[in-house]
Coordinates of C-alpha atoms in Angstrom, one line a residue:
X1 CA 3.3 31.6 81.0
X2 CA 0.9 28.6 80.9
X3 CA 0.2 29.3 84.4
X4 CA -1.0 32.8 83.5
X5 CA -2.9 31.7 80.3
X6 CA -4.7 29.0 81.5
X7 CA -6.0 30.3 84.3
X8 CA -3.6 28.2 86.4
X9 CA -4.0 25.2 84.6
X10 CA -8.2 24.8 85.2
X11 CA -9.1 26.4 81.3
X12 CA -8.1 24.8 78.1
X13 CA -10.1 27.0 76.1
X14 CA -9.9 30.7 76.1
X15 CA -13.1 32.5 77.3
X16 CA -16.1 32.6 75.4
X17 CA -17.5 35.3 78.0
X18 CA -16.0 38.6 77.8
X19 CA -17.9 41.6 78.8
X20 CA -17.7 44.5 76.6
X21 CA -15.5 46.9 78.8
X22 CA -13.1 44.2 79.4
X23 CA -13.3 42.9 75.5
X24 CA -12.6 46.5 74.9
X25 CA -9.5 46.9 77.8
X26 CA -8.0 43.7 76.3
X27 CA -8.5 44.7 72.9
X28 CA -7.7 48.1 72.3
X29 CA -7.3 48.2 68.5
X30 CA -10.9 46.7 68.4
X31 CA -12.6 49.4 70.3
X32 CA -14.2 51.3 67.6
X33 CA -15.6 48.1 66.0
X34 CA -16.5 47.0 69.6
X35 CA -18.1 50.2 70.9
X36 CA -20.4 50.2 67.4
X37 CA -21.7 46.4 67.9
X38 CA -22.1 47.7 71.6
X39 CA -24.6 50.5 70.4
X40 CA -26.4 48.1 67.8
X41 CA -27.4 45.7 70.3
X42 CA -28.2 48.4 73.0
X43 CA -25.8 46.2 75.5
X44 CA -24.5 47.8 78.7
X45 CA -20.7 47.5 79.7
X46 CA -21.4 44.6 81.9
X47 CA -22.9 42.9 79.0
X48 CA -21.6 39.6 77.4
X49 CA -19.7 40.5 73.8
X50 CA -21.5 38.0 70.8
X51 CA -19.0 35.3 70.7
X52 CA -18.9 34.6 67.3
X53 CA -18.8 37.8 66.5
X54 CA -16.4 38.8 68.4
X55 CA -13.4 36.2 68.0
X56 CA -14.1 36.7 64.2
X57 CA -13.6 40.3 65.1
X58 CA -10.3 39.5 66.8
X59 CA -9.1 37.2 65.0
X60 CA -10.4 36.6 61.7
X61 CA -8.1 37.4 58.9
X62 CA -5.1 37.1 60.9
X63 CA -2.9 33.7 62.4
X64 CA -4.1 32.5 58.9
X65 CA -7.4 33.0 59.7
X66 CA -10.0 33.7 56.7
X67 CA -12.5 36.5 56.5
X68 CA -13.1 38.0 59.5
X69 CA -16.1 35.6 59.8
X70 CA -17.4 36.2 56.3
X71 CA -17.2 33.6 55.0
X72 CA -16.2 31.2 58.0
X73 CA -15.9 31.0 61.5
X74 CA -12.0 30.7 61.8
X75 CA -11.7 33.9 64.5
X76 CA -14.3 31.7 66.8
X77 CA -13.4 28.1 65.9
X78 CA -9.7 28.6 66.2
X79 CA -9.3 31.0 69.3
X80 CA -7.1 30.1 72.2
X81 CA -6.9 26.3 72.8
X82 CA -4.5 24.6 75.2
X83 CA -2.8 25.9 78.6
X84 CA -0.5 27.8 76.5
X85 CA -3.6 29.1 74.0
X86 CA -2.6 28.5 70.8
X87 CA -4.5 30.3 68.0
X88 CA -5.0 30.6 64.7
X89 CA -5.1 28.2 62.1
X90 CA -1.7 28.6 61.9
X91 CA -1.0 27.6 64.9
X92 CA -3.3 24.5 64.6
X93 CA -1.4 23.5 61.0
X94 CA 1.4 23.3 63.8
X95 CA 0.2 21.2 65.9
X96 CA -1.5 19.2 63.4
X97 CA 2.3 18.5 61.7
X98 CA 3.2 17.6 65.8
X99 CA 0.5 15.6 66.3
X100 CA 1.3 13.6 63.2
X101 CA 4.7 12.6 64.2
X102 CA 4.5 12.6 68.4
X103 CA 1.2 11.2 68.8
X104 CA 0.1 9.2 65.7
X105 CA -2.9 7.4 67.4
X106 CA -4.6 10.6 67.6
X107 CA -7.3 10.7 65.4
X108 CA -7.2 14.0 63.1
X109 CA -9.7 14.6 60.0
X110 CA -9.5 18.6 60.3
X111 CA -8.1 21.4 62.4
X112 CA -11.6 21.7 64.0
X113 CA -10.7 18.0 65.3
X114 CA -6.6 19.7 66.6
X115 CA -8.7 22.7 68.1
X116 CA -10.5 19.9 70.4
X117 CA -7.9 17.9 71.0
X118 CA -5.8 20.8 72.0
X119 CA -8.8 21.6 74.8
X120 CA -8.6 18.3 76.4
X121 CA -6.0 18.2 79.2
X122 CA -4.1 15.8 77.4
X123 CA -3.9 17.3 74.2
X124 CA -3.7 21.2 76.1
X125 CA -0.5 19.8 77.8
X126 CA 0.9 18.6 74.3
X127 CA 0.1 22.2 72.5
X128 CA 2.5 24.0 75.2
X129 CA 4.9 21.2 74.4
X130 CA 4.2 22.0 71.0
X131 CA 4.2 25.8 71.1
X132 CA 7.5 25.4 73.6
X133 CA 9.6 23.4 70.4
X134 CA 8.2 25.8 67.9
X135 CA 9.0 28.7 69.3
X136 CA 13.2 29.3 68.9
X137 CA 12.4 33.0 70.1
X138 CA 10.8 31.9 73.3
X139 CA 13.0 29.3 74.3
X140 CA 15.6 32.1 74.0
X141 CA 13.5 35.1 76.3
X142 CA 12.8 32.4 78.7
X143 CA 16.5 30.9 79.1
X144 CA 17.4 34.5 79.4
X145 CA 14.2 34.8 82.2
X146 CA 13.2 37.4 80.0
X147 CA 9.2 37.2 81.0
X148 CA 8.2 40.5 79.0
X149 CA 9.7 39.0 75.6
X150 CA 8.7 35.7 76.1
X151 CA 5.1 37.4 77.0
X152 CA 5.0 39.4 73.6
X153 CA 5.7 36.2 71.8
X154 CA 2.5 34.4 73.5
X155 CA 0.0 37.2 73.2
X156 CA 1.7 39.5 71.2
X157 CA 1.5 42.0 74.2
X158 CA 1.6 42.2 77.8
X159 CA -1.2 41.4 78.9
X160 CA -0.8 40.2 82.1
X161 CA 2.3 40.5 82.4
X162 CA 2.9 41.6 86.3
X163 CA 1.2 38.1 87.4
X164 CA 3.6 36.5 84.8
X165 CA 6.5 37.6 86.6
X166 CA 5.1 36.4 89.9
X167 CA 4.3 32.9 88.3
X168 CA 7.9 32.9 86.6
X169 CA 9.7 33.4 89.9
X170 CA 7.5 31.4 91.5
X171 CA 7.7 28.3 89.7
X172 CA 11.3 29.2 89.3
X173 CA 12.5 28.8 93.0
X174 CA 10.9 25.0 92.3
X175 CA 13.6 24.3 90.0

């Protein structure tokens, strides 16, 4: 699973760079929304999705994120972060609470400050940790080798999933 979301370990940051038609593949419930800012800006399909925009799209007002972007920038600031992508300010309050006990000489004055840390290798390696211990429904799909459960509880979908499966039994036969 942190294979597949990191991009075999070489991102510790989801993509700021999605093009339209894949923004829209990946994120079917946004399509209207995407489609419209698509037609606004007179962008192609091959064009490059407004960042901000978008993860405040995306995320904003969910993973307790504020506003859709309203009034912050919580769908941008706090997207995927980690080789297991954690998002959300949820998800950062998490780690934060982690941090504080596993790794006290980290130096945290805001979730902005966990979102970085999280995209360092260090601290990406430490979010999956993280994630791995938070997660009771996880460790349960993956003891079972249950990769499509274990996927939903990641990314809340499938996404992905066939190359999941390869990287499961694959890292599997290691064992």
């Amino acid at each position: 699973q942190t294979a597949h979301e990191s991009g075999n370990f070489s991102k510790t940051s989801e993509s700021v760079k999605y093009r339209f038609k894949t923004a829209k593949l990946v994120f079917p419930k946004y399509v209207a929304q995407i489609n419209a800012k698509q037609k606004e800006i007179g962008a192609i399909d091959s064009a490059f999705v407004p960042a901000e925009w978008f993860f405040n799209l995306v995320y904003g007002s969910r993973m307790g994120n504020q506003d859709n972007g309203v009034a912050d920038n919580d769908g941008f600031d706090f997207r995927g972060s980690g080789y297991i992508q954690l998002t959300g300010t949820d998800n950062m309050e998490m780690f934060e609470k982690w941090l504080s006990i596993h790794r006290p000489d980290v130096v945290i004055n805001s979730l902005h400050d966990v979102a970085n840390y999280a995209r360092t290798q260090q601290g990406a390696l430490e979010s999956a940790v993280c994630f791995w211990l938070n997660s009771p429904a996880l460790r349960v799909a993956a003891q079972a080798g249950d990769v499509t459960k274990a996927t939903k509880v990641i990314n809340g979908g499938t996404i992905g999933l066939d190359e999941r499966k390869t990287l499961f039994s694959k890292y599997l036969a290691l064992v």
